[in-house]
Coordinates of C-alpha atoms and ligand atoms in Angstrom, one line a residue:
M1 CA -14.6 30.9 -9.9
S2 CA -15.6 27.8 -7.9
D3 CA -17.1 28.1 -4.4
E4 CA -15.4 25.0 -3.4
P5 CA -12.5 25.4 -1.0
L6 CA -8.9 25.2 -2.3
V7 CA -7.1 23.1 0.3
L8 CA -3.4 22.3 0.5
G9 CA -2.6 19.1 2.5
I10 CA 0.7 18.0 4.0
E11 CA 1.6 14.5 5.0
T12 CA 4.8 13.5 6.8
S13 CA 3.8 10.7 9.2
C14 CA 6.3 8.1 7.8
D15 CA 8.7 8.2 4.9
E16 CA 6.8 10.1 2.2
T17 CA 6.7 13.9 2.1
G18 CA 3.4 14.4 0.5
V19 CA 1.8 17.7 -0.6
G20 CA -1.6 17.6 -2.3
I21 CA -3.9 20.3 -3.4
V22 CA -7.7 19.8 -3.9
R23 CA -10.6 22.0 -4.9
G24 CA -13.4 20.5 -2.9
S25 CA -13.4 16.9 -3.9
T26 CA -11.4 17.4 -7.1
L27 CA -7.7 16.5 -7.1
L28 CA -5.5 19.1 -8.6
V29 CA -2.1 17.7 -7.7
D30 CA -0.5 15.0 -5.5
A31 CA 3.3 15.7 -5.2
I32 CA 5.4 13.2 -3.3
A33 CA 9.0 12.9 -2.3
S34 CA 9.9 9.6 -0.8
S35 CA 12.9 8.7 1.3
V36 CA 12.2 5.0 0.9
D37 CA 15.5 4.3 -0.9
E38 CA 17.4 5.8 2.0
H39 CA 15.8 3.2 4.4
A40 CA 16.1 0.2 2.1
R41 CA 19.5 -0.9 3.3
F42 CA 18.2 -0.9 6.9
G43 CA 15.2 -3.1 6.0
G44 CA 12.8 -0.7 7.6
V45 CA 12.1 3.0 8.0
V46 CA 14.6 4.8 10.3
P47 CA 12.8 7.7 12.0
E48 CA 15.7 10.1 12.2
V49 CA 16.5 9.6 8.5
A50 CA 12.9 10.1 7.6
S51 CA 12.7 13.4 9.6
R52 CA 15.8 14.8 8.0
A53 CA 14.5 13.9 4.5
H54 CA 11.2 15.6 5.3
L55 CA 13.0 18.8 6.2
E56 CA 15.0 18.8 3.0
A57 CA 12.0 17.9 0.8
M58 CA 9.3 20.1 2.3
V59 CA 9.8 23.4 0.6
P60 CA 10.6 22.0 -2.8
T61 CA 7.6 19.7 -2.7
I62 CA 5.3 22.5 -1.8
E63 CA 6.7 24.6 -4.6
R64 CA 6.3 21.7 -7.1
A65 CA 2.7 21.1 -6.0
C66 CA 1.8 24.7 -6.6
R67 CA 3.5 24.9 -9.9
D68 CA 2.0 21.7 -11.2
A69 CA -1.5 22.6 -10.0
G70 CA -1.1 26.1 -11.5
V71 CA -2.2 27.7 -8.2
R72 CA -0.5 30.4 -6.1
L73 CA 0.0 29.8 -2.4
E74 CA -2.0 33.0 -1.7
D75 CA -5.1 31.4 -3.4
V76 CA -5.2 28.5 -0.9
D77 CA -8.2 28.8 1.4
A78 CA -7.1 26.4 4.1
V79 CA -4.1 24.3 5.1
A80 CA -4.5 20.7 6.4
V81 CA -1.8 18.5 7.9
T82 CA -1.4 15.0 9.4
A83 CA -1.3 15.6 13.1
G84 CA -0.9 11.8 13.9
P85 CA -0.5 9.0 14.3
G86 CA 3.0 8.4 13.0
L87 CA 6.6 8.9 13.7
A88 CA 6.9 11.8 16.2
G89 CA 9.9 13.6 14.5
A90 CA 8.5 13.2 11.1
L91 CA 5.1 14.5 12.0
L92 CA 6.7 17.5 13.7
V93 CA 8.2 18.6 10.4
G94 CA 4.8 18.6 8.6
V95 CA 3.0 20.3 11.4
A96 CA 5.6 23.0 11.7
A97 CA 5.5 23.6 7.9
A98 CA 1.7 23.8 8.0
K99 CA 1.6 26.2 10.9
A100 CA 4.1 28.5 9.1
L101 CA 2.0 28.4 5.9
A102 CA -1.2 29.1 7.9
V103 CA 0.3 32.0 9.7
G104 CA 2.1 33.4 6.7
L105 CA -1.1 33.2 4.5
G106 CA -3.5 34.1 7.3
R107 CA -5.6 31.0 6.6
P108 CA -7.1 28.4 8.9
I109 CA -5.3 25.2 9.8
Y110 CA -6.8 21.7 10.2
G111 CA -4.8 19.0 12.0
V112 CA -6.2 15.7 10.8
N113 CA -6.0 12.0 11.6
H114 CA -3.9 10.0 9.2
L115 CA -6.2 7.0 9.3
A116 CA -9.3 9.1 8.6
A117 CA -7.4 10.7 5.7
H118 CA -6.8 7.2 4.2
V119 CA -10.6 6.9 4.1
A120 CA -11.5 10.4 3.0
V121 CA -9.1 10.2 0.0
D122 CA -11.6 8.0 -2.0
V123 CA -13.9 11.0 -2.6
L124 CA -11.3 12.2 -5.0
E125 CA -11.7 9.0 -7.1
H126 CA -15.1 7.6 -6.5
G127 CA -17.2 10.5 -5.3
P128 CA -19.0 11.1 -2.0
L129 CA -18.5 8.5 0.7
P130 CA -21.6 6.4 1.6
E131 CA -22.5 7.0 5.3
P132 CA -21.7 4.7 7.0
T133 CA -18.8 3.1 5.2
M134 CA -16.7 0.1 6.5
A135 CA -13.0 0.8 6.0
L136 CA -10.2 -1.8 6.0
L137 CA -6.9 0.1 6.4
V138 CA -3.8 -2.0 5.7
S139 CA -0.3 -0.6 5.5
G140 CA 3.2 -0.9 6.9
G141 CA 2.1 0.9 10.0
H142 CA -1.5 0.0 10.6
S143 CA -4.1 -2.6 10.0
S144 CA -7.6 -1.7 11.2
L145 CA -11.2 -2.2 10.5
L146 CA -13.2 0.9 11.1
L147 CA -16.9 1.7 11.0
V148 CA -17.1 5.2 9.6
P149 CA -20.5 6.9 9.9
D150 CA -18.9 10.3 9.2
V151 CA -15.3 10.7 8.2
T152 CA -15.2 14.2 9.6
G153 CA -16.4 13.4 13.1
D154 CA -17.4 9.8 13.8
V155 CA -14.9 7.0 13.2
R156 CA -15.3 3.8 15.3
P157 CA -12.6 1.1 15.6
L158 CA -14.0 -2.4 15.3
G159 CA -10.7 -4.2 15.2
A160 CA -7.0 -3.9 14.6
T161 CA -3.8 -5.9 14.5
I162 CA -2.7 -7.2 17.9
D163 CA 0.9 -7.5 16.7
D164 CA 2.4 -6.8 13.3
A165 CA 0.7 -4.6 10.7
A166 CA -0.2 -6.4 7.4
G167 CA 2.4 -4.5 5.4
E168 CA 5.0 -5.2 8.0
A169 CA 4.4 -8.9 7.6
F170 CA 4.8 -8.6 3.8
D171 CA 8.1 -6.7 4.4
K172 CA 9.4 -9.3 6.9
V173 CA 8.5 -12.3 4.8
A174 CA 10.1 -10.6 1.8
R175 CA 13.3 -10.4 3.7
V176 CA 13.2 -14.1 4.6
L177 CA 12.7 -14.8 0.9
G178 CA 15.6 -12.5 -0.1
L179 CA 13.4 -9.9 -1.8
P180 CA 14.1 -6.1 -1.5
F181 CA 12.5 -3.6 0.9
P182 CA 9.7 -2.7 0.9
G183 CA 8.7 -6.2 0.2
G184 CA 4.9 -6.0 -0.5
P185 CA 5.2 -5.2 -4.2
H186 CA 7.9 -7.9 -4.7
I187 CA 5.8 -10.6 -3.0
D188 CA 2.8 -9.5 -5.1
R189 CA 4.8 -9.8 -8.3
V190 CA 6.6 -13.1 -7.4
A191 CA 3.3 -14.7 -6.1
R192 CA 1.8 -14.4 -9.6
E193 CA 4.0 -17.3 -10.7
G194 CA 3.2 -19.4 -7.6
N195 CA 0.6 -21.7 -6.3
R196 CA -1.5 -20.1 -3.5
V197 CA -2.6 -23.4 -2.1
A198 CA 0.8 -25.0 -2.1
I199 CA 1.4 -24.5 1.6
D200 CA -1.3 -24.2 4.2
F201 CA 0.0 -21.3 6.4
P202 CA -1.9 -20.4 9.5
R203 CA -4.8 -17.8 9.5
G204 CA -4.5 -15.8 12.7
L205 CA -7.5 -15.3 15.0
T206 CA -10.0 -17.1 12.9
T207 CA -11.0 -20.0 15.0
G208 CA -12.5 -21.0 18.3
R209 CA -11.9 -18.8 21.3
D210 CA -9.6 -16.5 19.3
L211 CA -12.5 -15.7 17.0
E212 CA -14.8 -15.0 19.9
R213 CA -12.5 -12.7 21.6
Y214 CA -10.8 -11.1 18.6
R215 CA -13.7 -11.2 16.1
F216 CA -12.5 -8.3 14.0
D217 CA -8.8 -8.2 15.1
F218 CA -5.8 -9.4 13.1
S219 CA -2.6 -11.2 14.0
F220 CA 0.2 -11.7 11.5
S221 CA 3.2 -12.4 13.7
G222 CA 2.5 -16.2 14.0
L223 CA 2.1 -16.4 10.2
K224 CA 5.5 -14.6 9.7
T225 CA 7.1 -17.1 12.1
A226 CA 5.5 -20.0 10.3
V227 CA 6.9 -18.9 7.0
S228 CA 10.4 -18.3 8.4
R229 CA 10.3 -21.8 10.0
W230 CA 9.1 -23.4 6.8
V231 CA 11.9 -21.8 4.8
Q232 CA 14.5 -22.7 7.4
L233 CA 13.5 -26.3 7.5
R234 CA 13.8 -26.5 3.7
Q235 CA 17.2 -24.9 3.8
A236 CA 18.4 -27.1 6.6
A237 CA 17.4 -30.1 4.6
G238 CA 19.5 -28.8 1.7
E239 CA 16.4 -28.3 -0.5
S240 CA 15.8 -25.2 -2.7
V241 CA 13.0 -22.8 -1.5
P242 CA 10.1 -22.5 -3.9
V243 CA 10.0 -18.7 -3.5
A244 CA 6.9 -18.2 -5.7
D245 CA 4.9 -20.8 -3.9
V246 CA 5.9 -19.5 -0.5
A247 CA 5.1 -15.9 -1.5
A248 CA 1.7 -16.9 -3.0
S249 CA 0.7 -19.1 0.0
F250 CA 1.7 -16.4 2.5
Q251 CA -0.1 -13.7 0.6
E252 CA -3.2 -15.9 0.4
A253 CA -3.1 -16.4 4.2
V254 CA -3.0 -12.6 4.7
V255 CA -5.7 -11.6 2.2
D256 CA -8.0 -14.5 3.2
V257 CA -8.2 -13.2 6.8
L258 CA -8.4 -9.5 5.8
T259 CA -11.2 -10.0 3.4
R260 CA -13.1 -12.6 5.5
K261 CA -13.2 -10.3 8.5
A262 CA -13.9 -7.1 6.5
V263 CA -16.9 -8.7 4.8
A264 CA -18.1 -10.3 8.1
A265 CA -17.9 -6.8 9.7
C266 CA -20.1 -5.4 6.9
R267 CA -22.7 -8.1 7.5
D268 CA -22.5 -7.7 11.2
Q269 CA -23.0 -4.0 11.1
G270 CA -25.5 -3.9 8.2
V271 CA -23.1 -1.8 6.1
D272 CA -23.3 -2.1 2.3
D273 CA -20.0 -0.4 1.3
L274 CA -16.5 -1.5 2.0
L275 CA -13.5 0.7 1.3
I276 CA -9.9 -0.6 1.4
G277 CA -7.0 1.8 1.8
G278 CA -3.3 1.9 2.8
G279 CA -0.3 0.6 0.9
V280 CA -1.3 -3.0 1.1
A281 CA -4.5 -2.1 -0.8
A282 CA -2.3 -2.0 -3.9
N283 CA -2.0 -5.8 -3.6
S284 CA -3.5 -7.5 -6.7
R285 CA -4.7 -10.6 -4.9
L286 CA -6.3 -8.6 -2.1
R287 CA -8.2 -6.6 -4.6
A288 CA -9.3 -9.6 -6.5
L289 CA -10.4 -11.7 -3.5
A290 CA -12.1 -8.7 -1.9
Q291 CA -14.1 -8.1 -5.1
E292 CA -15.1 -11.8 -5.3
R293 CA -16.2 -11.9 -1.6
C294 CA -18.0 -8.5 -1.8
D295 CA -19.9 -9.5 -4.9
R296 CA -21.0 -12.7 -3.2
A297 CA -22.1 -10.8 0.0
G298 CA -23.8 -8.0 -1.9
V299 CA -21.3 -5.4 -0.6
R300 CA -20.1 -2.6 -2.9
L301 CA -16.3 -2.3 -2.9
R302 CA -14.3 0.9 -3.2
V303 CA -10.5 0.8 -3.5
P304 CA -8.7 4.0 -4.5
R305 CA -6.0 3.6 -7.2
P306 CA -2.6 2.5 -5.7
G307 CA -1.1 6.0 -5.7
L308 CA -3.9 7.3 -3.4
C309 CA -3.7 4.2 -1.2
T310 CA -0.1 4.7 -0.1
D311 CA 0.7 7.7 2.1
N312 CA 0.2 11.0 0.2
G313 CA -0.7 14.7 0.7
A314 CA -3.9 14.5 -1.4
M315 CA -5.6 12.4 1.3
V316 CA -4.9 15.0 3.9
A317 CA -6.2 17.8 1.6
A318 CA -9.3 15.8 0.8
L319 CA -10.2 15.4 4.5
G320 CA -9.3 19.1 5.2
A321 CA -11.7 20.1 2.4
A322 CA -14.4 17.9 3.9
F323 CA -14.0 19.8 7.2
V324 CA -14.2 23.1 5.5
T325 CA -17.3 22.1 3.4
R326 CA -19.1 20.8 6.5
G327 CA -18.4 24.1 8.3
R328 CA -16.2 22.5 11.0
E329 CA -14.1 24.8 13.2
P330 CA -10.4 24.9 12.4
S331 CA -7.8 23.5 14.8
E332 CA -5.9 25.8 17.2
L333 CA -2.6 27.1 15.9
D334 CA -0.8 25.4 18.7
L335 CA -2.1 22.0 17.7
P336 CA 0.3 19.2 18.7
A337 CA 1.9 16.5 16.6
D338 CA 0.5 13.4 18.3
S339 CA 2.4 10.2 17.4
S340 CA -0.2 8.0 19.1
M341 CA -3.3 9.9 18.1
L342 CA -6.4 7.7 18.5
V343 CA -8.4 6.9 15.4
T344 CA -11.5 8.2 17.2
T345 CA -9.9 11.7 17.3
V346 CA -10.5 12.7 13.7
Q347 CA -9.3 16.3 14.2
A348 CA -6.5 17.6 16.4
Ligands
KG4_1 O1 0.6 3.2 3.3 P1 2.1 3.0 3.0 O2 2.7 3.6 1.8 O3 2.9 3.4 4.3 C1 2.6 3.2 5.6 O4 1.8 4.0 6.2 O5 3.1 2.1 6.1 O6 2.3 1.4 3.0 C2 3.5 0.8 2.8 C3 3.3 -0.7 3.0 C4 4.6 -1.5 2.9 O7 4.7 -2.4 4.0 C5 4.6 -2.2 1.6 O8 5.3 -3.4 1.6 C6 3.1 -2.4 1.4 O9 2.5 -1.3 1.9 N1 2.7 -2.6 0.0 C7 2.2 -3.8 -0.4 C8 2.1 -3.6 -1.9 N2 2.5 -2.4 -2.2 C9 2.9 -1.8 -1.0 N3 1.9 -4.9 0.2 C10 1.4 -5.9 -0.6 N4 1.2 -5.9 -1.9 C11 1.5 -4.7 -2.6 N5 1.4 -4.7 -3.9
ZN2 ZN1 -0.7 5.4 6.0

């Protein structure tokens, strides 16, 4: 029998119902039920639809996770759950389920921060996190640059988006180009056939005063507008839109800024390890350019595999297990779901 804690993690902050089980830093199972198809026709996640889908998926997903991992619920040593940030109603479903399990099983509960969990998940793939690690988190809901001296207790925000999240920009531009929701994977695919220097789209907050004031922050809303305008002008002139070139040039503008600022932050803070997480970390061009720039700067790059970058239960279980292993006190049983939980609050 292993001494490492068996931890079940629940994630419901957005549209995936995730239940993961880990033994210490070993992944046993990562069960996901996604309601993304139910949102596609609205072009974005509808909170009420997501909450209802979590309610329906929760018990079957817990059962599937236990079955596939070959563990019984009674064997679980601790329950971890995303307490925030995220959609309020969606978070509530996960938090309520986790409390019910903790009470029913007589086990401790750890309410964890979703962003810290995106960082902690990489121990499942690449082993212990260097301390400190620089983390670039990019998804449909968040884009932040974090200095992480200790993922269980010390997470410091260096910068964040001042308008749209990176994934949100991918989704909106995909819509302009007539590609399905969520748009990121489609832009990634279409861009492979395009020329990334065909159109010189703006790089937000990278020059002059902006750079001084927003050194490690991001802005994608101006870029999104520039792409829309460029497409509209072509259409108004009766010309066809070179979708692959627009996709490739837009994608280049996003990943250029993300990687440039992330590597600059590593240099500035004297950090040798950069981790990229969140759904946009699945982007092939982001991975390639990040690798190139990290190699040049002497920074080691860690990117979890795409399935662990998008929202999932394993990341919550991984952070929960880190709390248990480090002897951290569990959360109170009345822990709240906090839709605007600050990234500096690692545990609820
Ligand atoms: O982390 P995630 O699953 O959920 C949120 O917390 O938002 O991220 C979803 C986001 C969507 O905006 C989606 O378009 C984007 O990640 N995404 C991508 C790629 N795969 C997913 N963006 C760019 N390239 C990709 N390959
Ligand atoms: Zn996320």
